[in-house]
GROMACS .gro file of C-alpha atoms in nm:
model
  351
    1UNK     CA    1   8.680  -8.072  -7.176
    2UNK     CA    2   8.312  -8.186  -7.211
    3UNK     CA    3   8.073  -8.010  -7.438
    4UNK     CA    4   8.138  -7.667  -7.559
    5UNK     CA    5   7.854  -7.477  -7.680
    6UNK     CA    6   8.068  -7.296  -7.947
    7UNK     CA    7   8.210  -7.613  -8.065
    8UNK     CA    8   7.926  -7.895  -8.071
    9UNK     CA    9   7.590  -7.666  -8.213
   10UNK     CA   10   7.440  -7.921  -8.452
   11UNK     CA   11   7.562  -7.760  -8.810
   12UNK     CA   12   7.273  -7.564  -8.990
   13UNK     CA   13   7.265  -7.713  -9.341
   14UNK     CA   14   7.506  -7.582  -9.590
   15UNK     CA   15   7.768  -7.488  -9.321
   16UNK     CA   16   8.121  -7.632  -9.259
   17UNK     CA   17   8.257  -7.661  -8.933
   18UNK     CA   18   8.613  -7.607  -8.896
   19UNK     CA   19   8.827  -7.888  -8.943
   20UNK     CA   20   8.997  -7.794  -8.511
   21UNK     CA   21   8.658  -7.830  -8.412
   22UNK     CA   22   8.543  -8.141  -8.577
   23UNK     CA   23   8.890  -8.280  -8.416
   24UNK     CA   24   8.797  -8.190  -8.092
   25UNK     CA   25   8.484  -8.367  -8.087
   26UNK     CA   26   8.632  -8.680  -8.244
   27UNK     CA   27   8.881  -8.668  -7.992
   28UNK     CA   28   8.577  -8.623  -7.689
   29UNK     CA   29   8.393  -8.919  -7.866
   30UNK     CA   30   8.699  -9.121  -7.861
   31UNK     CA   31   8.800  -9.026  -7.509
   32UNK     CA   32   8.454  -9.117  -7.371
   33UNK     CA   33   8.395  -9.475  -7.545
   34UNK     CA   34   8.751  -9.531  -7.413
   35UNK     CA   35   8.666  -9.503  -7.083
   36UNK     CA   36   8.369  -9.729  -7.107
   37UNK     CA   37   8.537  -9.989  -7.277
   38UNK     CA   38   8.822 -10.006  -6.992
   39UNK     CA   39   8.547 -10.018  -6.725
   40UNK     CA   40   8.444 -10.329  -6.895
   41UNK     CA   41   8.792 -10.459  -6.986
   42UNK     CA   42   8.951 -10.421  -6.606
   43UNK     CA   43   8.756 -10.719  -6.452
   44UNK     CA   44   8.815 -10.953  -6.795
   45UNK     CA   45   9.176 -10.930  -6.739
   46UNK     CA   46   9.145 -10.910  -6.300
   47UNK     CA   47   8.927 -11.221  -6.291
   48UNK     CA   48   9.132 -11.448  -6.521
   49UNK     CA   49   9.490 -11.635  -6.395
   50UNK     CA   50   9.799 -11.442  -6.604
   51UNK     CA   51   9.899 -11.640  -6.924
   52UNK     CA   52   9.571 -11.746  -7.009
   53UNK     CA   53   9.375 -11.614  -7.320
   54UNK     CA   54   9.119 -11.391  -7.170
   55UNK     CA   55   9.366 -11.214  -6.971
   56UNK     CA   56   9.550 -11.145  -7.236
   57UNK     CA   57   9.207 -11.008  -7.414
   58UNK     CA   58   9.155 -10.821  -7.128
   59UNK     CA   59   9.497 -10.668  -7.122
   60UNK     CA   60   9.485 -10.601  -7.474
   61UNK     CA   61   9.165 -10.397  -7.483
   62UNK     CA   62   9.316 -10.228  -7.154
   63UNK     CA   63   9.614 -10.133  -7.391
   64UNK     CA   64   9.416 -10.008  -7.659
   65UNK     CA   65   9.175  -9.757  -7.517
   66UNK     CA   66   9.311  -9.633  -7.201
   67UNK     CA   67   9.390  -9.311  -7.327
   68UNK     CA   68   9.026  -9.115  -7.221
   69UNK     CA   69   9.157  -8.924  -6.918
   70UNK     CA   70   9.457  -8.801  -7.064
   71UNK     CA   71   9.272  -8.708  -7.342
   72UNK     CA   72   8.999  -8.523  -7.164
   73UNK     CA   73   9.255  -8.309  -6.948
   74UNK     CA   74   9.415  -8.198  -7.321
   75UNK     CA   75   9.059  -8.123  -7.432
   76UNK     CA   76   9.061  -7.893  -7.119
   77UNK     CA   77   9.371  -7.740  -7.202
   78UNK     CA   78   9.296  -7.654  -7.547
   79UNK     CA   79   8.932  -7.534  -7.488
   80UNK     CA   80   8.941  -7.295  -7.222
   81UNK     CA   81   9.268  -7.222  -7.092
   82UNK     CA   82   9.268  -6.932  -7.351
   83UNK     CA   83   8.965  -6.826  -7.161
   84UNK     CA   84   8.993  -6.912  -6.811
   85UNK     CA   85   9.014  -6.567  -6.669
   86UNK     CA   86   8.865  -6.435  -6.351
   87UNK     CA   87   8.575  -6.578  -6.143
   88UNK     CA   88   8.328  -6.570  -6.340
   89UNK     CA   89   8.482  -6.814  -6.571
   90UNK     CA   90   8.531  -7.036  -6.261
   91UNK     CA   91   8.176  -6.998  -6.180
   92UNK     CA   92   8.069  -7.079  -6.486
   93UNK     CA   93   8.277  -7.378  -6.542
   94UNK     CA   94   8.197  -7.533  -6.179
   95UNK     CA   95   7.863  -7.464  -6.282
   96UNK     CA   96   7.850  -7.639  -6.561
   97UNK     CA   97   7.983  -7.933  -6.412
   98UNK     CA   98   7.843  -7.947  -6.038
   99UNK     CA   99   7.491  -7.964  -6.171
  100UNK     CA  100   7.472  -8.285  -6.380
  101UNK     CA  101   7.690  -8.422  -6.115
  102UNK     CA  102   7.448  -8.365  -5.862
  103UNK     CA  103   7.182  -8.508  -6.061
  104UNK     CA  104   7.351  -8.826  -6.133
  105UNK     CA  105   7.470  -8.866  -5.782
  106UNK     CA  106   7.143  -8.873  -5.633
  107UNK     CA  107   6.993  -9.123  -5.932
  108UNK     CA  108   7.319  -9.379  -5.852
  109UNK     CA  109   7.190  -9.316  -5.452
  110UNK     CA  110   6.849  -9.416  -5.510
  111UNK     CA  111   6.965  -9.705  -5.757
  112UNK     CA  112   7.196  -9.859  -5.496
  113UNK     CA  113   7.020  -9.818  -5.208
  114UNK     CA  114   6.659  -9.873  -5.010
  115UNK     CA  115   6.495  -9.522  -5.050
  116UNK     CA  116   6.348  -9.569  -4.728
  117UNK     CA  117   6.678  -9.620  -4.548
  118UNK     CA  118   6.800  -9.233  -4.705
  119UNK     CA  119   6.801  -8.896  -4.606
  120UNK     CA  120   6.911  -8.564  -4.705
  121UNK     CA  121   7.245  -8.578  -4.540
  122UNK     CA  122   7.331  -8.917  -4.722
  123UNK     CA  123   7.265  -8.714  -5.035
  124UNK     CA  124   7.507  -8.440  -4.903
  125UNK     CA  125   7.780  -8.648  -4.818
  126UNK     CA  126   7.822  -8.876  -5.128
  127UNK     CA  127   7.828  -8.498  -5.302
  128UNK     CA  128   8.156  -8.444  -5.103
  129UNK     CA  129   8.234  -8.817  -5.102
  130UNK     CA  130   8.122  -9.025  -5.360
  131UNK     CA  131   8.077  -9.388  -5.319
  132UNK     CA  132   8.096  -9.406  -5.742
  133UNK     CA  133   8.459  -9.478  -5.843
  134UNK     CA  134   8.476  -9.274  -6.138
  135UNK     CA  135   8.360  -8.989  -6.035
  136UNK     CA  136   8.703  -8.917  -5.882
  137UNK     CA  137   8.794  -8.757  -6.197
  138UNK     CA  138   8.486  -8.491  -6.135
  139UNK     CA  139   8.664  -8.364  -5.824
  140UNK     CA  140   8.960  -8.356  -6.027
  141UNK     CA  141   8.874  -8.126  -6.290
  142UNK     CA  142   8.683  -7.915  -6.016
  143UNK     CA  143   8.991  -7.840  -5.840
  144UNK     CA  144   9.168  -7.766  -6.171
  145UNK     CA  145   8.917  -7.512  -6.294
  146UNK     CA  146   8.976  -7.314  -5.958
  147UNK     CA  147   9.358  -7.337  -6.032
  148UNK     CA  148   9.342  -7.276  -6.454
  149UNK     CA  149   9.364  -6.877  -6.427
  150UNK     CA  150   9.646  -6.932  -6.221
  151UNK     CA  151   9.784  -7.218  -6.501
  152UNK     CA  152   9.681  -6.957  -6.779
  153UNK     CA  153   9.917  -6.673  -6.636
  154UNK     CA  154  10.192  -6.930  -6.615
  155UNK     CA  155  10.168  -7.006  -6.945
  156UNK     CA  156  10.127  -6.690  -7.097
  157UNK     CA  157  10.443  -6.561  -6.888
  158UNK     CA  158  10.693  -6.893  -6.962
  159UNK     CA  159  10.564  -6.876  -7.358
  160UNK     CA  160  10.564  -7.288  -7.354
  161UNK     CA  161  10.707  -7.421  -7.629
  162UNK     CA  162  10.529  -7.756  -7.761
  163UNK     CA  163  10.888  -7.961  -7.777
  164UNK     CA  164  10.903  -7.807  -7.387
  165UNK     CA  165  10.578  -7.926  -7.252
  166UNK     CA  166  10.686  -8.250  -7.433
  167UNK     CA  167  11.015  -8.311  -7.308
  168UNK     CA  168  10.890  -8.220  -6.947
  169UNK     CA  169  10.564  -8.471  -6.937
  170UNK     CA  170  10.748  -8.756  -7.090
  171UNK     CA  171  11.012  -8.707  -6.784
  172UNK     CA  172  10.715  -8.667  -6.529
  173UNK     CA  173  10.547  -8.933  -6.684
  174UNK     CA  174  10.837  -9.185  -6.657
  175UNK     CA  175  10.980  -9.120  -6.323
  176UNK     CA  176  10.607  -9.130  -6.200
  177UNK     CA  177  10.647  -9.465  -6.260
  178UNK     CA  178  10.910  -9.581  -6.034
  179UNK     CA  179  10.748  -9.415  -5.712
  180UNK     CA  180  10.611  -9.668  -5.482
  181UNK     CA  181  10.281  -9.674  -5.364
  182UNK     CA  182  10.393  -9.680  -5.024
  183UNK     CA  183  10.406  -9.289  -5.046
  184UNK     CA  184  10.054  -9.188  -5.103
  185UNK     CA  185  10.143  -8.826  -5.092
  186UNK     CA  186  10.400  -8.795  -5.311
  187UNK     CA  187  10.172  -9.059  -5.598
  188UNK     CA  188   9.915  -8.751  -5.578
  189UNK     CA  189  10.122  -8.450  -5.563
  190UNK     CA  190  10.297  -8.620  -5.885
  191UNK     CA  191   9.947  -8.748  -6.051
  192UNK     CA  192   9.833  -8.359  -6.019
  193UNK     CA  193  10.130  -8.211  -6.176
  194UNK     CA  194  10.102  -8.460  -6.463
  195UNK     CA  195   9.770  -8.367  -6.529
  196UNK     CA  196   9.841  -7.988  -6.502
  197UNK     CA  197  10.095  -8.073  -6.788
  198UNK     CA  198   9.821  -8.286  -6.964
  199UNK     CA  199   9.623  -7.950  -7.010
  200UNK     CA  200  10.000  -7.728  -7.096
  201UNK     CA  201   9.974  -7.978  -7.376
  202UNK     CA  202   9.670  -7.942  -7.552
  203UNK     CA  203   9.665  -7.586  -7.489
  204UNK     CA  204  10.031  -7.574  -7.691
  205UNK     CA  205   9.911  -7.806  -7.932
  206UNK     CA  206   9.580  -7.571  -8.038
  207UNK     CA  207   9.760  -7.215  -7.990
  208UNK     CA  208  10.123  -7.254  -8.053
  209UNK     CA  209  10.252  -7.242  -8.405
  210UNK     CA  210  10.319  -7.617  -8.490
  211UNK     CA  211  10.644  -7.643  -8.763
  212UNK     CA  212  10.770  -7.942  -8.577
  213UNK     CA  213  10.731  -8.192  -8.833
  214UNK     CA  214  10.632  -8.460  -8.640
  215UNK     CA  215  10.316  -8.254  -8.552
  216UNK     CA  216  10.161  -8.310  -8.908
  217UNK     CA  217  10.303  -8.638  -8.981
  218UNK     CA  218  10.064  -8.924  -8.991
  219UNK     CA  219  10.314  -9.216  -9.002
  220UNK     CA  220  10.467  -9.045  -8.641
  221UNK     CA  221  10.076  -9.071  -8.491
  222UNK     CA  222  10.017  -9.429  -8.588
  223UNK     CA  223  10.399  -9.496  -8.443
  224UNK     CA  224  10.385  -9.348  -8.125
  225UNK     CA  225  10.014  -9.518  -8.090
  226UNK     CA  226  10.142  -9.852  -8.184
  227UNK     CA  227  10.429  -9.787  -7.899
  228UNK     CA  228  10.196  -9.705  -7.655
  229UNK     CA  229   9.978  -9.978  -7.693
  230UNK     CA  230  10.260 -10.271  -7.699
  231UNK     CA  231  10.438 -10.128  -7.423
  232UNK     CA  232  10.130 -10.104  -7.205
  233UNK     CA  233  10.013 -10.461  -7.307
  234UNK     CA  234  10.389 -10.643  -7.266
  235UNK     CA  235  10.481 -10.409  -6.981
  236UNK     CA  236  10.155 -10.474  -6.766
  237UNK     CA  237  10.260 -10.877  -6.875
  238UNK     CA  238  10.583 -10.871  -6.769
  239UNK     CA  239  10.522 -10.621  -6.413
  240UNK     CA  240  10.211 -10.867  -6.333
  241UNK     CA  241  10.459 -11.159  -6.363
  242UNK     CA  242  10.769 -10.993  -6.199
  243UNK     CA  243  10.576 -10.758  -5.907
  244UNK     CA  244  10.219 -10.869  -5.912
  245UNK     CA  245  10.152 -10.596  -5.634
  246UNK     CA  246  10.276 -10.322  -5.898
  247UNK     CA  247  10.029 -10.446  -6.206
  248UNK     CA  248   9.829 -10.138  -6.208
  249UNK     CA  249  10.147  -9.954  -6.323
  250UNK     CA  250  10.167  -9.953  -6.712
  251UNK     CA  251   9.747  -9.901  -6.699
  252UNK     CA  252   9.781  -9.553  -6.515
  253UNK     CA  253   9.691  -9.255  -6.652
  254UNK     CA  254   9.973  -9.067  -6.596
  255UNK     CA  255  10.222  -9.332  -6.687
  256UNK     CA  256  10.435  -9.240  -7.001
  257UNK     CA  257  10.326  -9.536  -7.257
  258UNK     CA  258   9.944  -9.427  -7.171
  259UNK     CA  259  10.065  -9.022  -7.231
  260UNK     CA  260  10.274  -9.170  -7.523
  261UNK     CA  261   9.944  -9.376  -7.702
  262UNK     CA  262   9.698  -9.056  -7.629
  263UNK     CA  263   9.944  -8.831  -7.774
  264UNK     CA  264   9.939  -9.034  -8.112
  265UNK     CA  265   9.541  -9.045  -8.061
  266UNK     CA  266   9.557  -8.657  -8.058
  267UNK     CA  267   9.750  -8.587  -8.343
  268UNK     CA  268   9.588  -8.833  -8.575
  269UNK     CA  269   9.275  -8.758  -8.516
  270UNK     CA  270   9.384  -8.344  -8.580
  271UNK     CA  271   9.546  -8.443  -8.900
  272UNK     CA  272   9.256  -8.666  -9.049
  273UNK     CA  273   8.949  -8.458  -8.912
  274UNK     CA  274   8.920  -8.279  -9.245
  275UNK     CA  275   8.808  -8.584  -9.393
  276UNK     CA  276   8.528  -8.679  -9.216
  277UNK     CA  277   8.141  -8.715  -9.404
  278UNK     CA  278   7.873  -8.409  -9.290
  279UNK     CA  279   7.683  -8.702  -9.218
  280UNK     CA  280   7.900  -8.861  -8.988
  281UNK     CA  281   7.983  -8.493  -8.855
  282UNK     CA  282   7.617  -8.467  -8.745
  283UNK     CA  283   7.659  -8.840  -8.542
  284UNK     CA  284   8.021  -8.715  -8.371
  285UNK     CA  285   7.835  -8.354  -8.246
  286UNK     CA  286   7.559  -8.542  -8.099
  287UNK     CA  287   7.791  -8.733  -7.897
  288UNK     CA  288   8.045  -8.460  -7.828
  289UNK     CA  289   7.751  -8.248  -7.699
  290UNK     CA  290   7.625  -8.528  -7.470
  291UNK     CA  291   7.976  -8.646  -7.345
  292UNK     CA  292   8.014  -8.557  -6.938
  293UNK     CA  293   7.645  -8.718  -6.929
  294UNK     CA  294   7.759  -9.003  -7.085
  295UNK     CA  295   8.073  -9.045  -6.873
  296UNK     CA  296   7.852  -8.977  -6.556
  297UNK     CA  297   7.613  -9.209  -6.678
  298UNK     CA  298   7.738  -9.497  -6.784
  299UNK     CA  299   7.861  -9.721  -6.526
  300UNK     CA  300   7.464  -9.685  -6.458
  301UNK     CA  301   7.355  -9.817  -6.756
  302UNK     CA  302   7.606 -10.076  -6.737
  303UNK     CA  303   7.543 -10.253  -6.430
  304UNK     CA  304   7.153 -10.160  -6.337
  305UNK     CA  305   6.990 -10.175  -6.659
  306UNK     CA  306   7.272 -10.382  -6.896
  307UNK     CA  307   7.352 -10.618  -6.630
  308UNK     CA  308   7.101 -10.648  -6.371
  309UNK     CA  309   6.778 -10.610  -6.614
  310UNK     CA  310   6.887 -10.740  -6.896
  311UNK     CA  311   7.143 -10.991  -6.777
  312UNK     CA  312   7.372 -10.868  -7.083
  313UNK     CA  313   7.734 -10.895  -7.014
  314UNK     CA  314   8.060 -10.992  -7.211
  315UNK     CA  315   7.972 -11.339  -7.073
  316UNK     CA  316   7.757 -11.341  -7.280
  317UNK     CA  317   7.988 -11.399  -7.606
  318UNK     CA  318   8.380 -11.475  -7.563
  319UNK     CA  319   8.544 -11.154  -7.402
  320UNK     CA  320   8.713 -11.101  -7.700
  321UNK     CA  321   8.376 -10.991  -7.921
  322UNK     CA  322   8.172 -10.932  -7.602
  323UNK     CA  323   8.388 -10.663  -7.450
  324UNK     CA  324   8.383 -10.440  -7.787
  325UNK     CA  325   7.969 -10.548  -7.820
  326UNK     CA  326   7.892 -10.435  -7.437
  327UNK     CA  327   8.128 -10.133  -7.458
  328UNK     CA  328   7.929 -10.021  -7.808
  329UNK     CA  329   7.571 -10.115  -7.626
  330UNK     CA  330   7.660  -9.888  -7.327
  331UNK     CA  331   7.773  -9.603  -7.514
  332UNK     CA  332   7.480  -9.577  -7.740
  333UNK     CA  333   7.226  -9.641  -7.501
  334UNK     CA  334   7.395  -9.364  -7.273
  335UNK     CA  335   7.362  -9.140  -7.538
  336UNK     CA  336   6.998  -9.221  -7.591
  337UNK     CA  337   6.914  -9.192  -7.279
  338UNK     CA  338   7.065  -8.843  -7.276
  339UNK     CA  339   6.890  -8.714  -7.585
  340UNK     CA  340   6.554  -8.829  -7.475
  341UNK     CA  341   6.624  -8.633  -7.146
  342UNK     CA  342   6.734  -8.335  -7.333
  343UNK     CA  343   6.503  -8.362  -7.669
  344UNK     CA  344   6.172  -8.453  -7.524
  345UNK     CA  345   6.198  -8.328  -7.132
  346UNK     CA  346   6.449  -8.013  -7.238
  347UNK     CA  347   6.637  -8.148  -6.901
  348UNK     CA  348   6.994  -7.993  -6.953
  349UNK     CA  349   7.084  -8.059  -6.614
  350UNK     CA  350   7.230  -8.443  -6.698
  351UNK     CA  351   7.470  -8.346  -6.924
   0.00000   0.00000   0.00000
């Protein structure tokens, strides 16, 4: 999902990386600013009265970038459910994520809290509990990687088809939709199958052979993004208006304009790669490499050092310039912070 080390090696000179794997970092780039920019976009459109103009900015960035998690769990898909076999692949993958995790879970303790006031077993049980919001997703993919051999065999024994997997998550995706809140259970056991066909996606859409046309047609990427976008932007409009209790729906991550939008994002962004400059190739592996640090991260940066230190927030200009500003400050200042820890200290363990 995150960084691959076969994938995101900075490119010795005179070498071309292959145009999959100069998608697949785009696409972890774009996944990861996308989540940074909704953090910041949820209270613009929250903390303003439907109708008015910053809601509507607020919405409208919502629309446009929430696509990262969907995203991610296709990045997962592709990248090592043709390897997820036996335990030592889940040991390595837990691994890999468990440790920055419990880095940055003890540097958000010690940021939010009196150090005196702390001990070890606070530490311990905001491991198995965390008081950070998005950090749900880490215990997410945690429980997948245990069940992606299992996922693997399936696949391998029902031979999914791409126009299958396709069919089946825009039908899970869209009844998901209609299932009230009131039945917590049922929400999850539905949110975890979507996701499980999230990865059966971008595994298809790396290994299968792709003659649909749609596959390698740009006009059909910038379509279905376009349709993702406006229905997530009207739809959350008219829901807020109609059932202002059920708002949250058209900004889900497993709802089917959100799977819809990513999907375009995917296959854009696989049929354009090719084009990109070696120098910008050098910027988009940086970022790739650094990318679970800088989703762990920056809700940090954001509100202790952005916020709180430097009293920098969209505020600061009109939402409309100062969401895409703050969004752009966070990211590369998460990223700096990251390579300093890794390029000066050598400290792999926060990313």
């Amino acid at each position: 999902m995150f960084s691959q080390t076969s994938t995101l090696q900075m490119p010795h000179a005179g070498t071309v990386k292959q145009p999959r794997h100069v998608a697949f970092d785009i696409i972890r780039c774009v996944a990861v600013f996308s989540v940074i920019a909704v953090h910041i976009a949820s209270p613009v459109s929250a903390n303003n009265i439907l109708h008015e103009f910053n809601w509507w900015v607020g919405n409208t960035y919502q629309a446009v970038f929430r696509s990262g998690i969907p995203l991610f769990l296709m990045l997962s898909g592709a990248l090592l459910l043709p390897r997820a076999t036996g335990l030592s692949f889940i040991g390595r993958r837990v691994w890999r994520i468990f440790l920055p995790f419990s880095f940055w879970t003890a540097v958000y303790l010690l940021a939010r809290n009196d150090l005196a006031t702390l001990g070890f077993s606070d530490y311990f049980y905001e491991l198995v509990n965390s008081s950070v919001n998005h950090f749900w997703y880490v215990y997410t993919i945690l429980v997948f990687y245990l069940l992606m051999p299992f996922i693997r065999l399936i696949s391998k024994k029902a031979s999914f088809s791409v126009s299958g997997i396709l069919v089946a998550t825009l039908l899970t995706t869209f009844s998901s939709m209609f299932i009230p809140s009131e039945r917590p259970i049922v929400v999850e056991v539905i949110k975890h199958v979507i996701f499980a066909q999230y990865l059966l996606m971008g595994y298809c859409l790396s290994t299968n052979n792709q003659d649909e046309w749609w596959l390698k047609n740009i006009p059909m990427s910038v379509a279905l993004i376009i349709i993702g976008i406006g229905i997530t932007c009207f739809g959350s409009y008219y829901i807020s208006k109609l059932a202002p209790d059920q708002s949250e729906v058209f900004y889900r991550s497993t709802s089917l304009n959100i799977f819809i939008k990513a999907l375009g994002v995917w296959l854009l962004i696989k049929q354009t790669a090719n084009s990109i400059t070696s120098k910008a190739l050098n910027i988009i592996s940086l970022i790739s490499k650094y990318s679970f640090g800088v989703y762990l991260i920056h809700v940090l940066v954001l509100e202790h050092i952005l916020i709180s230190w430097f009293r920098i927030s969209y505020n600061n200009l009109s939402p409309l310039l100062g969401i895409l500003v703050l969004s752009s400050i966070t990211f590369i200042l998460s990223v700096a912070i990251l390579y300093i820890l890794d390029r000066f200290l050598s400290f792999k363990a926060a990313y």
